[in-house]
Coordinates of C-alpha atoms and ligand atoms in Angstrom, one line a residue:
X1 CA 112.6 132.5 115.8
X2 CA 114.6 129.2 116.1
X3 CA 118.3 129.3 115.1
X4 CA 119.1 127.5 111.9
X5 CA 120.6 124.0 112.1
X6 CA 123.8 123.6 110.4
X7 CA 125.7 121.1 112.6
X8 CA 125.2 117.3 112.9
X9 CA 126.9 114.7 114.9
X10 CA 127.1 111.0 113.9
X11 CA 127.9 108.8 117.0
X12 CA 129.7 105.7 115.5
X13 CA 132.0 104.6 118.3
X14 CA 129.8 101.6 119.6
X15 CA 131.3 98.1 119.9
X16 CA 128.7 96.6 117.6
X17 CA 128.5 93.4 119.5
X18 CA 125.4 92.4 117.5
X19 CA 127.6 92.2 114.4
X20 CA 130.4 90.0 115.8
X21 CA 132.5 88.7 114.5
X22 CA 132.9 91.2 111.6
X23 CA 132.7 94.2 113.8
X24 CA 136.0 93.1 115.5
X25 CA 137.8 94.2 112.3
X26 CA 135.3 96.2 110.3
X27 CA 133.4 99.1 112.0
X28 CA 129.6 98.3 111.6
X29 CA 129.2 101.8 110.3
X30 CA 131.6 100.8 107.4
X31 CA 129.5 97.8 106.4
X32 CA 128.5 98.1 102.7
X33 CA 125.2 98.8 101.3
X34 CA 126.0 97.7 97.8
X35 CA 129.1 99.8 97.1
X36 CA 128.9 102.5 99.9
X37 CA 129.3 102.1 103.5
X38 CA 126.6 102.9 105.8
X39 CA 128.3 106.1 107.1
X40 CA 128.2 107.5 103.6
X41 CA 124.6 107.4 103.4
X42 CA 124.2 109.4 106.7
X43 CA 126.7 112.1 105.6
X44 CA 124.7 112.4 102.3
X45 CA 121.5 112.6 104.1
X46 CA 122.8 115.2 106.5
X47 CA 124.2 117.3 103.6
X48 CA 121.1 117.0 101.6
X49 CA 119.3 118.3 104.6
X50 CA 121.3 121.5 104.7
X51 CA 123.9 120.4 107.3
X52 CA 127.3 122.0 106.6
X53 CA 129.3 120.7 109.5
X54 CA 129.5 117.0 110.6
X55 CA 131.3 115.6 113.6
X56 CA 131.6 111.8 113.5
X57 CA 132.3 110.2 116.9
X58 CA 134.6 107.5 116.4
X59 CA 136.7 105.0 118.4
X60 CA 139.7 102.6 118.5
X61 CA 139.9 100.4 115.4
X62 CA 137.6 102.7 113.4
X63 CA 140.1 104.6 111.3
X64 CA 138.5 103.4 108.0
X65 CA 135.8 105.9 108.4
X66 CA 138.4 108.6 108.4
X67 CA 140.1 107.2 105.3
X68 CA 136.7 107.0 103.6
X69 CA 136.2 110.7 103.7
X70 CA 139.8 111.6 102.7
X71 CA 141.3 111.9 99.2
X72 CA 143.2 108.7 98.0
X73 CA 146.1 110.1 95.6
X74 CA 147.0 106.5 94.8
X75 CA 143.6 105.7 93.5
X76 CA 143.2 109.1 91.8
X77 CA 146.4 108.5 89.9
X78 CA 145.4 104.9 88.8
X79 CA 142.1 106.2 87.7
X80 CA 143.4 109.2 85.9
X81 CA 145.9 107.0 84.0
X82 CA 143.0 105.0 82.8
X83 CA 141.2 108.2 81.6
X84 CA 138.5 107.8 84.4
X85 CA 138.7 111.4 85.6
X86 CA 134.8 111.5 86.2
X87 CA 135.4 108.7 88.8
X88 CA 138.0 110.7 90.6
X89 CA 135.7 113.8 90.8
X90 CA 132.9 111.5 92.1
X91 CA 135.3 110.2 94.8
X92 CA 136.3 113.7 95.7
X93 CA 132.5 114.9 95.8
X94 CA 132.0 112.2 98.6
X95 CA 134.8 113.9 100.7
X96 CA 133.5 117.5 100.1
X97 CA 129.8 117.0 100.7
X98 CA 130.2 118.7 104.1
X99 CA 132.9 119.7 106.4
X100 CA 133.5 116.3 108.1
X101 CA 135.6 116.0 111.4
X102 CA 136.2 113.4 113.9
X103 CA 136.6 113.0 117.6
X104 CA 137.4 109.8 119.5
X105 CA 135.1 108.5 122.3
X106 CA 137.8 106.9 124.5
X107 CA 135.5 104.3 125.9
X108 CA 132.3 103.0 124.5
X109 CA 130.2 104.1 127.6
X110 CA 127.0 104.5 125.7
X111 CA 125.2 106.7 123.1
X112 CA 124.6 109.5 125.7
X113 CA 128.4 109.6 126.5
X114 CA 129.2 109.7 122.7
X115 CA 126.9 112.7 122.3
X116 CA 128.7 114.4 125.3
X117 CA 131.8 114.2 123.4
X118 CA 130.5 116.7 120.8
X119 CA 130.0 119.5 123.3
X120 CA 132.8 121.9 122.0
X121 CA 131.9 121.2 118.4
X122 CA 128.2 122.1 119.0
X123 CA 128.8 125.3 121.2
X124 CA 125.5 127.1 121.5
X125 CA 123.7 125.9 118.4
X126 CA 120.9 123.4 118.0
X127 CA 122.1 120.3 116.3
X128 CA 121.1 117.0 114.6
X129 CA 122.1 113.5 115.8
X130 CA 122.2 110.7 113.2
X131 CA 122.7 107.4 114.9
X132 CA 125.6 105.8 113.1
X133 CA 124.0 102.5 112.2
X134 CA 120.6 103.6 111.3
X135 CA 120.2 104.3 107.6
X136 CA 117.0 105.7 106.4
X137 CA 115.8 105.8 102.8
X138 CA 113.3 108.6 102.1
X139 CA 112.0 111.1 99.5
X140 CA 112.7 114.1 101.9
X141 CA 115.8 113.3 104.0
X142 CA 114.7 112.3 107.3
X143 CA 117.0 114.8 109.2
X144 CA 115.4 117.6 107.1
X145 CA 111.9 116.4 108.2
X146 CA 113.1 116.7 111.8
X147 CA 114.7 120.1 111.2
X148 CA 111.5 121.3 109.8
X149 CA 109.6 120.2 112.9
X150 CA 112.2 122.0 115.1
X151 CA 111.4 125.3 113.2
X152 CA 107.7 124.5 113.3
X153 CA 107.4 124.0 117.1
X154 CA 110.6 125.4 118.6
X155 CA 111.3 122.3 120.5
X156 CA 113.7 119.4 120.3
X157 CA 112.6 116.7 118.0
X158 CA 113.0 112.8 117.9
X159 CA 112.2 110.9 114.8
X160 CA 109.9 108.0 115.6
X161 CA 108.1 105.0 113.9
X162 CA 105.5 102.8 115.5
X163 CA 107.0 99.3 116.2
X164 CA 105.3 96.1 117.2
X165 CA 104.4 95.3 120.9
X166 CA 106.9 92.7 121.0
X167 CA 109.6 95.0 119.7
X168 CA 109.1 98.0 121.8
X169 CA 111.0 96.6 124.7
X170 CA 114.2 96.7 122.6
X171 CA 113.8 100.5 121.9
X172 CA 112.3 103.2 124.1
X173 CA 108.6 104.0 124.6
X174 CA 107.2 107.7 124.4
X175 CA 104.4 109.2 126.4
X176 CA 103.0 111.3 123.6
X177 CA 99.8 113.0 122.4
X178 CA 99.0 113.7 118.6
X179 CA 99.4 117.4 117.7
X180 CA 96.2 118.8 116.3
X181 CA 96.3 119.5 112.6
X182 CA 99.1 117.0 111.8
X183 CA 99.0 113.3 111.2
X184 CA 102.7 112.9 111.8
X185 CA 103.6 115.1 114.7
X186 CA 103.3 114.2 118.5
X187 CA 103.8 116.2 121.6
X188 CA 106.1 114.2 124.0
X189 CA 106.2 114.6 127.8
X190 CA 108.1 111.5 128.8
X191 CA 110.0 108.6 127.5
X192 CA 111.7 105.3 128.8
X193 CA 114.5 103.2 127.5
X194 CA 114.1 99.5 127.0
X195 CA 110.5 99.6 128.7
X196 CA 109.1 96.6 130.7
X197 CA 105.6 95.8 129.5
X198 CA 104.1 97.8 132.3
X199 CA 106.1 100.9 131.4
X200 CA 104.9 101.0 127.7
X201 CA 103.0 104.3 127.0
X202 CA 102.9 104.1 123.2
X203 CA 104.4 101.9 120.5
X204 CA 106.3 104.9 119.2
X205 CA 110.0 104.3 119.3
X206 CA 112.8 106.6 118.6
X207 CA 114.6 105.4 115.6
X208 CA 118.0 106.9 114.6
X209 CA 117.4 110.7 114.4
X210 CA 117.0 113.5 116.9
X211 CA 117.4 117.3 116.9
X212 CA 118.6 118.6 120.1
X213 CA 119.6 121.9 121.9
X214 CA 122.9 122.5 123.7
X215 CA 121.0 122.2 127.1
X216 CA 121.3 118.4 126.6
X217 CA 125.0 118.6 127.5
X218 CA 124.3 119.9 131.1
X219 CA 121.8 117.2 131.5
X220 CA 124.2 114.5 130.2
X221 CA 126.7 115.6 132.8
X222 CA 124.2 114.5 135.5
X223 CA 123.0 111.3 133.7
X224 CA 124.0 108.1 135.5
X225 CA 124.4 104.9 133.6
X226 CA 121.1 103.4 132.7
X227 CA 119.9 100.3 130.8
X228 CA 122.8 98.0 130.0
X229 CA 125.2 100.0 132.3
X230 CA 125.4 102.7 129.6
X231 CA 124.9 106.4 129.6
X232 CA 121.7 106.5 127.6
X233 CA 120.8 109.5 125.5
X234 CA 117.2 108.6 126.0
X235 CA 117.6 109.1 129.8
X236 CA 118.9 112.7 129.2
X237 CA 116.1 113.4 126.6
X238 CA 113.6 112.2 129.1
X239 CA 114.6 115.2 131.4
X240 CA 114.2 117.4 128.5
X241 CA 110.8 116.1 127.7
X242 CA 109.5 116.3 131.2
X243 CA 110.8 119.8 131.5
X244 CA 110.0 121.4 128.2
X245 CA 108.3 118.9 126.1
X246 CA 109.6 117.5 122.8
X247 CA 108.2 116.8 119.4
X248 CA 108.0 113.4 117.9
X249 CA 107.9 113.1 114.0
X250 CA 106.7 109.9 112.5
X251 CA 109.1 110.5 109.6
X252 CA 108.4 109.4 106.1
X253 CA 110.9 106.7 105.0
X254 CA 112.2 103.3 105.6
X255 CA 114.8 102.7 108.3
X256 CA 117.4 99.9 108.4
X257 CA 119.3 99.1 111.5
X258 CA 122.8 98.2 110.1
X259 CA 123.8 97.3 113.5
X260 CA 121.8 94.0 113.0
X261 CA 122.2 91.2 110.5
X262 CA 118.7 91.3 109.3
X263 CA 118.8 95.2 108.8
X264 CA 122.1 94.9 106.9
X265 CA 120.6 92.3 104.5
X266 CA 117.3 94.0 104.0
X267 CA 119.1 97.4 103.3
X268 CA 121.3 95.6 100.7
X269 CA 118.5 93.8 98.9
X270 CA 116.4 97.1 98.8
X271 CA 119.3 99.2 97.4
X272 CA 120.6 96.4 95.1
X273 CA 117.1 96.2 93.4
X274 CA 117.2 99.9 92.4
X275 CA 121.0 100.3 91.7
X276 CA 121.4 101.3 88.0
X277 CA 124.4 99.0 87.5
X278 CA 122.9 95.8 88.8
X279 CA 119.2 96.1 89.4
X280 CA 118.0 94.1 86.4
X281 CA 120.4 91.2 86.9
X282 CA 119.8 91.2 90.7
X283 CA 116.0 91.2 90.4
X284 CA 116.3 88.2 88.0
X285 CA 118.4 86.5 90.6
X286 CA 115.8 87.4 93.2
X287 CA 112.9 86.0 91.1
X288 CA 114.7 82.6 90.6
X289 CA 115.8 82.6 94.3
X290 CA 112.3 83.3 95.6
X291 CA 111.1 80.2 93.9
X292 CA 113.4 78.0 96.1
X293 CA 111.8 79.4 99.3
Ligands
UTP1 P1 124.0 101.0 119.4 O1 123.5 100.7 120.9 O2 123.2 100.5 118.3 O3 125.5 100.6 119.2 O4 124.2 102.6 119.4 P2 126.4 99.4 120.0 O5 126.4 99.6 121.3 O6 127.6 99.4 119.2 O7 125.5 98.1 119.5 P3 125.7 96.6 120.0 O8 124.4 96.4 120.8 O9 126.9 96.4 120.8 O10 125.5 95.7 118.8 C1 123.7 103.4 118.3 C2 124.8 104.2 117.7 O11 125.6 104.9 118.6 C3 127.0 104.6 118.6 C4 127.1 103.3 117.8 O12 128.3 103.2 117.0 C5 125.8 103.3 117.0 O13 126.1 103.9 115.7 N1 127.6 104.5 119.9 C6 127.1 103.6 121.0 C7 128.7 105.2 120.3 O14 129.2 106.1 119.5 N2 129.2 105.1 121.4 C8 128.8 104.2 122.4 O15 129.4 104.2 123.5 C9 127.7 103.5 122.1

């Protein structure tokens, strides 16, 4: 019987070079989707999935994330003075969705290195990883979909989506066979980060969510820098996949890469078009705007 998953980590210490110049002053994980930062959607997703403890891996200049999940007595007092107590409760609820803690990755040495910073937090438990700049909108929270697959098959899980042949070289490619009886689950035996064309096995790429067992930490200890000179989580998961196999879940939902300009804009348009306060006026604007394209 697999252990219940209650812990998640959110690596959010990357430099965000694709989002320069703003990333110099605003952590990309704090870039807004309408009125909430990306990291807020991730914490919500984890909490909605049944996660109770979240460790955010942060870095220099990223203190805004800690402030976001803390009470702000000044705002509280100002809002209460205006009779807006409900708004105060809403703000507090954001801080209390889960037990959120922080640790600093002292140097941005790659996603694998960031995950390794969570070793003490994780202990002996399986855990979820939500990549800090990948926001997924779905009916069933994407992390929950992966946790269910972990229970179903008792193996570590990667959330995947098919991507185009041109794009796969930017992600990682999986060696995978469909699992009989499911149209979304795959059995994975190998993977390669940033594959060259001759290394592409499938067009399934890992996008933003994985569920891992603590064995990954010993593997990470021995993982040398890979693509881009960074310690890649994929290189460590590759060892796991080759040794024990992993499950890939083609999760239901739409994923936006908030670490890219295009992803940021698409996420905002999508959310704004359904936001109760602005949807109607925004859609009217879009209709007019579309005529000019
Ligand atoms: P990315 O590779 O998208 O982040 O990592 P990056 O390195 O910041 O991106 P660019 O290429 O420079 O624009 C996915 C997630 O892992 C975190 C990032 O913050 C992001 O949320 N990360 C990455 C770390 O926490 N530490 C690292 O050393 C690298």
